[in-house]
Amino acid sequence: MHDFLDNLLGTTLSDGVIRAGLNLLVALLILLVGTWLAARLANFSQRALRRAAVDVTLSGFLRNLIYGVLVAVLIVMALTKAGVPSAPLVAALGAGGLAIGLALQGSLSNLAWGVLLVVFRPFRIGDYVTAGGTEGTVQSINLMHTLLILPDNREAILPNAKIGSDVIVNFNRLGTRRFELKLGIGHRDEADQVMGTIMCLLEADDRVLKDPAPGVWIESLAGQTVNLVLRGWTRSADGWAVQTDLLRAIKQQIDAGRISIPVIPMDIRWTAEPPPSTVSGRG
């Protein structure tokens, strides 16, 4: 009888070990195969979103979100299959999430603003923006930070919370930009003639849009100069080149004598003062 109980107990223990081992093996297979399938499903959804002409940033964010959710579900399934009770597991995950949330308040703020930037898209990759007090071209938008390339080819990594709490200026969103240049001419110059010369320069440049029409106006009358302001519209990509080329053309007109720039005289006076007197003390 004693031998029979020992054999029965040994058989039960061995069955339990085998069953536990099989469950652990199944849990590992769930993780391995499930992770592979989750990656393929996430990549497939990203390709489908791109074919649907969804923004690159948004499609990448949704791909990572789908993959993360699927992996979290797989982990819970694997742990449950391995014999871990689900109720304590959920409680542990909740407590851990609360502790992590309290410890990473700043990071969670960046994460929240990253989601909002991806969803509402105030700017896209390739846009030239002013964000968080920094001006540059958007290189990438991540959940925690945004990477800008500055005009001198430096990289600026901005926390998303800083971007979301500040003014965002997008120079490319509408496709066109207005430029403005100012010029001071002499009082003896014919203002209409000078303005006509500048208008010819504006109209001769095909990059300056005809609608809205460019223009030249007298802005103010100063003591030594008549101040002109000229404005025009270009495509966003042509703005800087048009301004520099227009300034070069105006300088050529100045060299040709068609426009004169008054030289404001400087009144420099030299006043000779006697050196300070020294007072000699008695020893």
PDB file of C-alpha atoms in Angstrom:
ATOM      1  CA  MET A   1       0.000   0.000   0.000  1.00  0.00           C
ATOM      2  CA  HIS A   2       2.825   2.333   0.866  1.00  0.00           C
ATOM      3  CA  ASP A   3       4.578   1.551  -2.410  1.00  0.00           C
ATOM      4  CA  PHE A   4       1.377   2.171  -4.309  1.00  0.00           C
ATOM      5  CA  LEU A   5       0.989   5.625  -2.740  1.00  0.00           C
ATOM      6  CA  ASP A   6       4.587   6.470  -3.510  1.00  0.00           C
ATOM      7  CA  ASN A   7       4.162   5.457  -7.115  1.00  0.00           C
ATOM      8  CA  LEU A   8       0.930   7.414  -7.375  1.00  0.00           C
ATOM      9  CA  LEU A   9       2.492  10.495  -5.812  1.00  0.00           C
ATOM     10  CA  GLY A  10       5.533  10.210  -8.052  1.00  0.00           C
ATOM     11  CA  THR A  11       3.345   9.861 -11.101  1.00  0.00           C
ATOM     12  CA  THR A  12       1.293  12.893 -10.050  1.00  0.00           C
ATOM     13  CA  LEU A  13       4.419  14.986  -9.469  1.00  0.00           C
ATOM     14  CA  SER A  14       5.935  13.957 -12.753  1.00  0.00           C
ATOM     15  CA  ASP A  15       2.688  14.754 -14.561  1.00  0.00           C
ATOM     16  CA  GLY A  16       2.608  18.140 -12.861  1.00  0.00           C
ATOM     17  CA  VAL A  17       6.193  18.878 -13.887  1.00  0.00           C
ATOM     18  CA  ILE A  18       5.505  17.804 -17.448  1.00  0.00           C
ATOM     19  CA  ARG A  19       2.343  19.874 -17.535  1.00  0.00           C
ATOM     20  CA  ALA A  20       4.170  22.923 -16.158  1.00  0.00           C
ATOM     21  CA  GLY A  21       6.967  22.447 -18.651  1.00  0.00           C
ATOM     22  CA  LEU A  22       4.510  22.184 -21.525  1.00  0.00           C
ATOM     23  CA  ASN A  23       2.713  25.309 -20.352  1.00  0.00           C
ATOM     24  CA  LEU A  24       6.015  27.166 -20.148  1.00  0.00           C
ATOM     25  CA  LEU A  25       6.928  25.978 -23.633  1.00  0.00           C
ATOM     26  CA  VAL A  26       3.557  27.093 -24.978  1.00  0.00           C
ATOM     27  CA  ALA A  27       4.026  30.491 -23.278  1.00  0.00           C
ATOM     28  CA  LEU A  28       7.429  30.902 -24.959  1.00  0.00           C
ATOM     29  CA  LEU A  29       5.931  29.928 -28.312  1.00  0.00           C
ATOM     30  CA  ILE A  30       3.155  32.469 -27.783  1.00  0.00           C
ATOM     31  CA  LEU A  31       5.765  35.174 -27.184  1.00  0.00           C
ATOM     32  CA  LEU A  32       8.035  34.216 -30.081  1.00  0.00           C
ATOM     33  CA  VAL A  33       5.412  33.505 -32.724  1.00  0.00           C
ATOM     34  CA  GLY A  34       3.116  36.249 -31.472  1.00  0.00           C
ATOM     35  CA  THR A  35       5.896  38.874 -31.547  1.00  0.00           C
ATOM     36  CA  TRP A  36       6.763  37.870 -35.116  1.00  0.00           C
ATOM     37  CA  LEU A  37       3.126  38.067 -36.192  1.00  0.00           C
ATOM     38  CA  ALA A  38       2.659  41.381 -34.354  1.00  0.00           C
ATOM     39  CA  ALA A  39       5.630  42.901 -36.188  1.00  0.00           C
ATOM     40  CA  ARG A  40       4.329  41.703 -39.557  1.00  0.00           C
ATOM     41  CA  LEU A  41       0.827  42.968 -38.799  1.00  0.00           C
ATOM     42  CA  ALA A  42       2.168  46.348 -37.671  1.00  0.00           C
ATOM     43  CA  ASN A  43       4.339  46.680 -40.788  1.00  0.00           C
ATOM     44  CA  PHE A  44       1.414  45.675 -42.997  1.00  0.00           C
ATOM     45  CA  SER A  45      -0.785  48.339 -41.392  1.00  0.00           C
ATOM     46  CA  GLN A  46       1.946  50.957 -41.929  1.00  0.00           C
ATOM     47  CA  ARG A  47       2.220  50.075 -45.637  1.00  0.00           C
ATOM     48  CA  ALA A  48      -1.563  50.203 -45.978  1.00  0.00           C
ATOM     49  CA  LEU A  49      -1.658  53.646 -44.350  1.00  0.00           C
ATOM     50  CA  ARG A  50       1.063  54.921 -46.670  1.00  0.00           C
ATOM     51  CA  ARG A  51      -0.817  53.622 -49.713  1.00  0.00           C
ATOM     52  CA  ALA A  52      -3.824  55.535 -48.379  1.00  0.00           C
ATOM     53  CA  ALA A  53      -1.686  58.734 -48.497  1.00  0.00           C
ATOM     54  CA  VAL A  54      -1.547  59.033 -44.699  1.00  0.00           C
ATOM     55  CA  ASP A  55       1.229  61.269 -43.372  1.00  0.00           C
ATOM     56  CA  VAL A  56       4.539  59.457 -42.738  1.00  0.00           C
ATOM     57  CA  THR A  57       4.699  60.597 -39.126  1.00  0.00           C
ATOM     58  CA  LEU A  58       1.157  59.495 -38.361  1.00  0.00           C
ATOM     59  CA  SER A  59       1.571  56.114 -40.072  1.00  0.00           C
ATOM     60  CA  GLY A  60       4.782  55.455 -38.157  1.00  0.00           C
ATOM     61  CA  PHE A  61       3.144  56.381 -34.869  1.00  0.00           C
ATOM     62  CA  LEU A  62       0.150  54.131 -35.512  1.00  0.00           C
ATOM     63  CA  ARG A  63       2.463  51.279 -36.492  1.00  0.00           C
ATOM     64  CA  ASN A  64       4.376  51.537 -33.205  1.00  0.00           C
ATOM     65  CA  LEU A  65       1.125  51.868 -31.249  1.00  0.00           C
ATOM     66  CA  ILE A  66      -0.356  48.723 -32.824  1.00  0.00           C
ATOM     67  CA  TYR A  67       2.843  46.787 -32.205  1.00  0.00           C
ATOM     68  CA  GLY A  68       3.056  47.903 -28.568  1.00  0.00           C
ATOM     69  CA  VAL A  69      -0.560  46.980 -27.818  1.00  0.00           C
ATOM     70  CA  LEU A  70      -0.182  43.545 -29.417  1.00  0.00           C
ATOM     71  CA  VAL A  71       3.033  42.824 -27.507  1.00  0.00           C
ATOM     72  CA  ALA A  72       1.362  43.821 -24.213  1.00  0.00           C
ATOM     73  CA  VAL A  73      -1.531  41.452 -24.923  1.00  0.00           C
ATOM     74  CA  LEU A  74       0.918  38.657 -25.791  1.00  0.00           C
ATOM     75  CA  ILE A  75       2.815  39.116 -22.530  1.00  0.00           C
ATOM     76  CA  VAL A  76      -0.386  38.845 -20.507  1.00  0.00           C
ATOM     77  CA  MET A  77      -1.442  35.735 -22.465  1.00  0.00           C
ATOM     78  CA  ALA A  78       1.966  34.106 -22.028  1.00  0.00           C
ATOM     79  CA  LEU A  79       2.103  34.763 -18.290  1.00  0.00           C
ATOM     80  CA  THR A  80      -1.432  33.454 -17.855  1.00  0.00           C
ATOM     81  CA  LYS A  81      -0.557  30.301 -19.815  1.00  0.00           C
ATOM     82  CA  ALA A  82       2.559  29.836 -17.683  1.00  0.00           C
ATOM     83  CA  GLY A  83       0.381  29.681 -14.600  1.00  0.00           C
ATOM     84  CA  VAL A  84       0.658  33.224 -13.267  1.00  0.00           C
ATOM     85  CA  PRO A  85      -2.741  34.270 -11.797  1.00  0.00           C
ATOM     86  CA  SER A  86      -4.308  37.061 -13.830  1.00  0.00           C
ATOM     87  CA  ALA A  87      -5.752  39.082 -10.926  1.00  0.00           C
ATOM     88  CA  PRO A  88      -2.432  39.666  -9.113  1.00  0.00           C
ATOM     89  CA  LEU A  89      -0.817  40.306 -12.479  1.00  0.00           C
ATOM     90  CA  VAL A  90      -3.295  43.066 -13.327  1.00  0.00           C
ATOM     91  CA  ALA A  91      -2.924  44.552  -9.835  1.00  0.00           C
ATOM     92  CA  ALA A  92       0.863  44.504 -10.138  1.00  0.00           C
ATOM     93  CA  LEU A  93       0.726  46.140 -13.546  1.00  0.00           C
ATOM     94  CA  GLY A  94      -1.599  48.840 -12.201  1.00  0.00           C
ATOM     95  CA  ALA A  95       0.624  49.561  -9.199  1.00  0.00           C
ATOM     96  CA  GLY A  96       3.713  49.583 -11.367  1.00  0.00           C
ATOM     97  CA  GLY A  97       2.065  51.912 -13.850  1.00  0.00           C
ATOM     98  CA  LEU A  98       1.098  54.319 -11.066  1.00  0.00           C
ATOM     99  CA  ALA A  99       4.611  54.333  -9.631  1.00  0.00           C
ATOM    100  CA  ILE A 100       6.153  54.855 -13.046  1.00  0.00           C
ATOM    101  CA  GLY A 101       3.660  57.636 -13.798  1.00  0.00           C
ATOM    102  CA  LEU A 102       4.558  59.515 -10.621  1.00  0.00           C
ATOM    103  CA  ALA A 103       8.272  59.106 -11.250  1.00  0.00           C
ATOM    104  CA  LEU A 104       8.107  60.131 -14.896  1.00  0.00           C
ATOM    105  CA  GLN A 105       5.712  63.061 -14.885  1.00  0.00           C
ATOM    106  CA  GLY A 106       7.905  65.122 -17.200  1.00  0.00           C
ATOM    107  CA  SER A 107       8.409  62.226 -19.582  1.00  0.00           C
ATOM    108  CA  LEU A 108       4.680  61.499 -19.622  1.00  0.00           C
ATOM    109  CA  SER A 109       4.045  65.147 -20.447  1.00  0.00           C
ATOM    110  CA  ASN A 110       6.410  64.813 -23.410  1.00  0.00           C
ATOM    111  CA  LEU A 111       4.639  61.609 -24.402  1.00  0.00           C
ATOM    112  CA  ALA A 112       1.195  63.234 -24.218  1.00  0.00           C
ATOM    113  CA  TRP A 113       2.320  66.202 -26.309  1.00  0.00           C
ATOM    114  CA  GLY A 114       4.007  63.828 -28.753  1.00  0.00           C
ATOM    115  CA  VAL A 115       0.700  62.077 -29.325  1.00  0.00           C
ATOM    116  CA  LEU A 116      -1.049  65.423 -29.816  1.00  0.00           C
ATOM    117  CA  LEU A 117       1.605  66.615 -32.266  1.00  0.00           C
ATOM    118  CA  VAL A 118       1.246  63.427 -34.284  1.00  0.00           C
ATOM    119  CA  VAL A 119      -2.562  63.510 -34.268  1.00  0.00           C
ATOM    120  CA  PHE A 120      -3.153  67.228 -34.951  1.00  0.00           C
ATOM    121  CA  ARG A 121       0.008  67.717 -37.049  1.00  0.00           C
ATOM    122  CA  PRO A 122       0.779  71.445 -36.706  1.00  0.00           C
ATOM    123  CA  PHE A 123       3.886  70.650 -38.764  1.00  0.00           C
ATOM    124  CA  ARG A 124       5.251  67.753 -40.772  1.00  0.00           C
ATOM    125  CA  ILE A 125       8.670  66.362 -41.575  1.00  0.00           C
ATOM    126  CA  GLY A 126      10.440  68.767 -43.916  1.00  0.00           C
ATOM    127  CA  ASP A 127       8.577  71.893 -42.763  1.00  0.00           C
ATOM    128  CA  TYR A 128      10.566  74.954 -41.712  1.00  0.00           C
ATOM    129  CA  VAL A 129       9.184  76.044 -38.346  1.00  0.00           C
ATOM    130  CA  THR A 130       9.775  78.018 -35.205  1.00  0.00           C
ATOM    131  CA  ALA A 131       8.944  75.718 -32.295  1.00  0.00           C
ATOM    132  CA  GLY A 132       9.903  75.996 -28.651  1.00  0.00           C
ATOM    133  CA  GLY A 133      11.826  79.184 -29.425  1.00  0.00           C
ATOM    134  CA  THR A 134      14.029  77.374 -31.983  1.00  0.00           C
ATOM    135  CA  GLU A 135      13.921  77.811 -35.761  1.00  0.00           C
ATOM    136  CA  GLY A 136      14.802  75.010 -38.150  1.00  0.00           C
ATOM    137  CA  THR A 137      13.658  72.231 -40.469  1.00  0.00           C
ATOM    138  CA  VAL A 138      11.734  69.330 -38.941  1.00  0.00           C
ATOM    139  CA  GLN A 139      13.807  66.162 -39.297  1.00  0.00           C
ATOM    140  CA  SER A 140      11.765  63.712 -37.198  1.00  0.00           C
ATOM    141  CA  ILE A 141       8.874  63.666 -34.723  1.00  0.00           C
ATOM    142  CA  ASN A 142       9.075  61.068 -31.979  1.00  0.00           C
ATOM    143  CA  LEU A 143       6.791  60.448 -29.029  1.00  0.00           C
ATOM    144  CA  MET A 144       9.236  62.068 -26.604  1.00  0.00           C
ATOM    145  CA  HIS A 145      11.032  64.721 -28.634  1.00  0.00           C
ATOM    146  CA  THR A 146      11.226  66.463 -32.008  1.00  0.00           C
ATOM    147  CA  LEU A 147      14.451  66.839 -33.979  1.00  0.00           C
ATOM    148  CA  LEU A 148      15.122  70.088 -35.849  1.00  0.00           C
ATOM    149  CA  ILE A 149      17.982  70.826 -38.256  1.00  0.00           C
ATOM    150  CA  LEU A 150      19.102  74.425 -37.732  1.00  0.00           C
ATOM    151  CA  PRO A 151      20.067  76.630 -40.715  1.00  0.00           C
ATOM    152  CA  ASP A 152      23.777  76.087 -39.942  1.00  0.00           C
ATOM    153  CA  ASN A 153      23.252  72.281 -40.009  1.00  0.00           C
ATOM    154  CA  ARG A 154      23.266  71.772 -36.247  1.00  0.00           C
ATOM    155  CA  GLU A 155      20.778  69.396 -34.636  1.00  0.00           C
ATOM    156  CA  ALA A 156      18.354  70.573 -31.971  1.00  0.00           C
ATOM    157  CA  ILE A 157      16.422  68.005 -29.930  1.00  0.00           C
ATOM    158  CA  LEU A 158      13.354  69.658 -28.395  1.00  0.00           C
ATOM    159  CA  PRO A 159      11.136  68.029 -25.750  1.00  0.00           C
ATOM    160  CA  ASN A 160       7.582  67.797 -27.047  1.00  0.00           C
ATOM    161  CA  ALA A 161       6.225  69.423 -23.885  1.00  0.00           C
ATOM    162  CA  LYS A 162       8.298  72.555 -24.619  1.00  0.00           C
ATOM    163  CA  ILE A 163       6.990  72.670 -28.180  1.00  0.00           C
ATOM    164  CA  GLY A 164       3.373  72.187 -27.127  1.00  0.00           C
ATOM    165  CA  SER A 165       3.509  74.945 -24.504  1.00  0.00           C
ATOM    166  CA  ASP A 166       4.956  77.565 -26.858  1.00  0.00           C
ATOM    167  CA  VAL A 167       3.997  79.292 -30.100  1.00  0.00           C
ATOM    168  CA  ILE A 168       4.484  77.221 -33.266  1.00  0.00           C
ATOM    169  CA  VAL A 169       5.151  79.117 -36.514  1.00  0.00           C
ATOM    170  CA  ASN A 170       5.014  77.031 -39.695  1.00  0.00           C
ATOM    171  CA  PHE A 171       6.636  78.758 -42.682  1.00  0.00           C
ATOM    172  CA  ASN A 172       5.635  76.080 -45.210  1.00  0.00           C
ATOM    173  CA  ARG A 173       2.058  75.206 -44.262  1.00  0.00           C
ATOM    174  CA  LEU A 174       0.351  77.544 -46.752  1.00  0.00           C
ATOM    175  CA  GLY A 175       2.937  77.124 -49.518  1.00  0.00           C
ATOM    176  CA  THR A 176       3.667  80.843 -50.038  1.00  0.00           C
ATOM    177  CA  ARG A 177       5.467  83.515 -48.046  1.00  0.00           C
ATOM    178  CA  ARG A 178       5.610  87.293 -48.143  1.00  0.00           C
ATOM    179  CA  PHE A 179       8.981  89.044 -48.089  1.00  0.00           C
ATOM    180  CA  GLU A 180       9.619  92.666 -47.167  1.00  0.00           C
ATOM    181  CA  LEU A 181      12.605  94.916 -47.892  1.00  0.00           C
ATOM    182  CA  LYS A 182      13.187  98.521 -46.885  1.00  0.00           C
ATOM    183  CA  LEU A 183      15.199 101.160 -48.716  1.00  0.00           C
ATOM    184  CA  GLY A 184      16.026 104.781 -47.958  1.00  0.00           C
ATOM    185  CA  ILE A 185      16.489 107.231 -50.879  1.00  0.00           C
ATOM    186  CA  GLY A 186      17.347 110.907 -50.936  1.00  0.00           C
ATOM    187  CA  HIS A 187      14.782 113.704 -50.813  1.00  0.00           C
ATOM    188  CA  ARG A 188      16.051 115.013 -54.153  1.00  0.00           C
ATOM    189  CA  ASP A 189      15.352 111.732 -55.932  1.00  0.00           C
ATOM    190  CA  GLU A 190      12.190 111.274 -57.931  1.00  0.00           C
ATOM    191  CA  ALA A 191      10.296 108.851 -55.717  1.00  0.00           C
ATOM    192  CA  ASP A 192       7.971 107.732 -58.515  1.00  0.00           C
ATOM    193  CA  GLN A 193      10.910 106.982 -60.797  1.00  0.00           C
ATOM    194  CA  VAL A 194      12.738 104.974 -58.136  1.00  0.00           C
ATOM    195  CA  MET A 195       9.549 103.087 -57.222  1.00  0.00           C
ATOM    196  CA  GLY A 196       8.942 102.347 -60.909  1.00  0.00           C
ATOM    197  CA  THR A 197      12.481 100.984 -61.282  1.00  0.00           C
ATOM    198  CA  ILE A 198      12.005  98.682 -58.298  1.00  0.00           C
ATOM    199  CA  MET A 199       8.616  97.542 -59.618  1.00  0.00           C
ATOM    200  CA  CYS A 200      10.268  96.579 -62.902  1.00  0.00           C
ATOM    201  CA  LEU A 201      12.731  94.449 -60.958  1.00  0.00           C
ATOM    202  CA  LEU A 202       9.892  92.757 -59.088  1.00  0.00           C
ATOM    203  CA  GLU A 203       7.878  92.091 -62.240  1.00  0.00           C
ATOM    204  CA  ALA A 204      10.912  90.757 -64.108  1.00  0.00           C
ATOM    205  CA  ASP A 205      11.466  87.987 -61.566  1.00  0.00           C
ATOM    206  CA  ASP A 206       9.250  85.001 -62.398  1.00  0.00           C
ATOM    207  CA  ARG A 207       9.551  83.736 -58.830  1.00  0.00           C
ATOM    208  CA  VAL A 208       7.624  86.743 -57.521  1.00  0.00           C
ATOM    209  CA  LEU A 209       3.937  85.846 -57.641  1.00  0.00           C
ATOM    210  CA  LYS A 210       1.545  88.026 -59.600  1.00  0.00           C
ATOM    211  CA  ASP A 211      -1.305  87.297 -57.176  1.00  0.00           C
ATOM    212  CA  PRO A 212      -1.067  88.776 -54.598  1.00  0.00           C
ATOM    213  CA  ALA A 213       0.602  91.539 -56.578  1.00  0.00           C
ATOM    214  CA  PRO A 214       3.919  93.006 -55.371  1.00  0.00           C
ATOM    215  CA  GLY A 215       4.176  96.677 -54.538  1.00  0.00           C
ATOM    216  CA  VAL A 216       6.409  99.552 -53.467  1.00  0.00           C
ATOM    217  CA  TRP A 217       5.228 102.261 -51.076  1.00  0.00           C
ATOM    218  CA  ILE A 218       6.596 105.281 -49.239  1.00  0.00           C
ATOM    219  CA  GLU A 219       6.674 104.223 -45.615  1.00  0.00           C
ATOM    220  CA  SER A 220       7.896 107.390 -43.926  1.00  0.00           C
ATOM    221  CA  LEU A 221       9.730 110.687 -44.400  1.00  0.00           C
ATOM    222  CA  ALA A 222      12.837 110.981 -42.264  1.00  0.00           C
ATOM    223  CA  GLY A 223      15.239 113.854 -41.809  1.00  0.00           C
ATOM    224  CA  GLN A 224      17.756 112.629 -44.375  1.00  0.00           C
ATOM    225  CA  THR A 225      15.861 109.944 -46.318  1.00  0.00           C
ATOM    226  CA  VAL A 226      12.596 108.962 -47.908  1.00  0.00           C
ATOM    227  CA  ASN A 227      11.966 105.445 -46.616  1.00  0.00           C
ATOM    228  CA  LEU A 228      10.448 102.981 -49.071  1.00  0.00           C
ATOM    229  CA  VAL A 229       9.073  99.522 -48.336  1.00  0.00           C
ATOM    230  CA  LEU A 230       8.669  96.837 -51.000  1.00  0.00           C
ATOM    231  CA  ARG A 231       6.694  93.645 -50.516  1.00  0.00           C
ATOM    232  CA  GLY A 232       6.064  90.597 -52.652  1.00  0.00           C
ATOM    233  CA  TRP A 233       4.939  86.980 -52.426  1.00  0.00           C
ATOM    234  CA  THR A 234       6.890  83.876 -53.424  1.00  0.00           C
ATOM    235  CA  ARG A 235       6.694  80.152 -52.967  1.00  0.00           C
ATOM    236  CA  SER A 236       8.072  79.144 -49.583  1.00  0.00           C
ATOM    237  CA  ALA A 237      11.135  77.486 -51.097  1.00  0.00           C
ATOM    238  CA  ASP A 238      12.063  80.619 -53.130  1.00  0.00           C
ATOM    239  CA  GLY A 239      11.735  83.247 -50.397  1.00  0.00           C
ATOM    240  CA  TRP A 240      15.370  83.628 -49.363  1.00  0.00           C
ATOM    241  CA  ALA A 241      16.815  83.409 -52.898  1.00  0.00           C
ATOM    242  CA  VAL A 242      14.387  86.050 -54.208  1.00  0.00           C
ATOM    243  CA  GLN A 243      15.315  88.504 -51.457  1.00  0.00           C
ATOM    244  CA  THR A 244      19.064  88.170 -51.993  1.00  0.00           C
ATOM    245  CA  ASP A 245      18.737  88.405 -55.790  1.00  0.00           C
ATOM    246  CA  LEU A 246      16.507  91.465 -55.476  1.00  0.00           C
ATOM    247  CA  LEU A 247      18.998  93.190 -53.194  1.00  0.00           C
ATOM    248  CA  ARG A 248      21.759  92.476 -55.720  1.00  0.00           C
ATOM    249  CA  ALA A 249      19.640  93.935 -58.536  1.00  0.00           C
ATOM    250  CA  ILE A 250      18.901  97.074 -56.491  1.00  0.00           C
ATOM    251  CA  LYS A 251      22.627  97.483 -55.786  1.00  0.00           C
ATOM    252  CA  GLN A 252      23.292  97.298 -59.521  1.00  0.00           C
ATOM    253  CA  GLN A 253      20.757 100.077 -60.054  1.00  0.00           C
ATOM    254  CA  ILE A 254      22.540 102.140 -57.395  1.00  0.00           C
ATOM    255  CA  ASP A 255      25.876 101.576 -59.122  1.00  0.00           C
ATOM    256  CA  ALA A 256      24.304 102.622 -62.429  1.00  0.00           C
ATOM    257  CA  GLY A 257      23.154 105.902 -60.868  1.00  0.00           C
ATOM    258  CA  ARG A 258      19.423 105.243 -61.192  1.00  0.00           C
ATOM    259  CA  ILE A 259      18.976 105.120 -57.410  1.00  0.00           C
ATOM    260  CA  SER A 260      20.946 107.115 -54.886  1.00  0.00           C
ATOM    261  CA  ILE A 261      21.445 106.315 -51.242  1.00  0.00           C
ATOM    262  CA  PRO A 262      22.039 109.449 -49.157  1.00  0.00           C
ATOM    263  CA  VAL A 263      25.063 109.478 -46.922  1.00  0.00           C
ATOM    264  CA  ILE A 264      24.123 110.828 -43.541  1.00  0.00           C
ATOM    265  CA  PRO A 265      26.855 113.203 -42.378  1.00  0.00           C
ATOM    266  CA  MET A 266      28.430 112.622 -39.019  1.00  0.00           C
ATOM    267  CA  ASP A 267      29.202 115.625 -36.828  1.00  0.00           C
ATOM    268  CA  ILE A 268      32.343 114.843 -34.865  1.00  0.00           C
ATOM    269  CA  ARG A 269      33.663 117.466 -32.499  1.00  0.00           C
ATOM    270  CA  TRP A 270      36.885 117.415 -30.585  1.00  0.00           C
ATOM    271  CA  THR A 271      36.835 119.340 -27.354  1.00  0.00           C
ATOM    272  CA  ALA A 272      40.162 119.956 -25.681  1.00  0.00           C
ATOM    273  CA  GLU A 273      39.843 120.009 -21.933  1.00  0.00           C
ATOM    274  CA  PRO A 274      42.598 120.877 -19.516  1.00  0.00           C
ATOM    275  CA  PRO A 275      43.920 117.978 -17.490  1.00  0.00           C
ATOM    276  CA  PRO A 276      42.561 117.750 -13.980  1.00  0.00           C
ATOM    277  CA  SER A 277      44.532 119.747 -11.485  1.00  0.00           C
ATOM    278  CA  THR A 278      46.505 117.908  -8.885  1.00  0.00           C
ATOM    279  CA  VAL A 279      46.406 118.951  -5.311  1.00  0.00           C
ATOM    280  CA  SER A 280      49.641 118.489  -3.447  1.00  0.00           C
ATOM    281  CA  GLY A 281      49.419 117.686   0.218  1.00  0.00           C
ATOM    282  CA  ARG A 282      51.831 118.713   2.892  1.00  0.00           C
ATOM    283  CA  GLY A 283      53.837 116.097   4.611  1.00  0.00           C
TER     284      GLY A 283
END
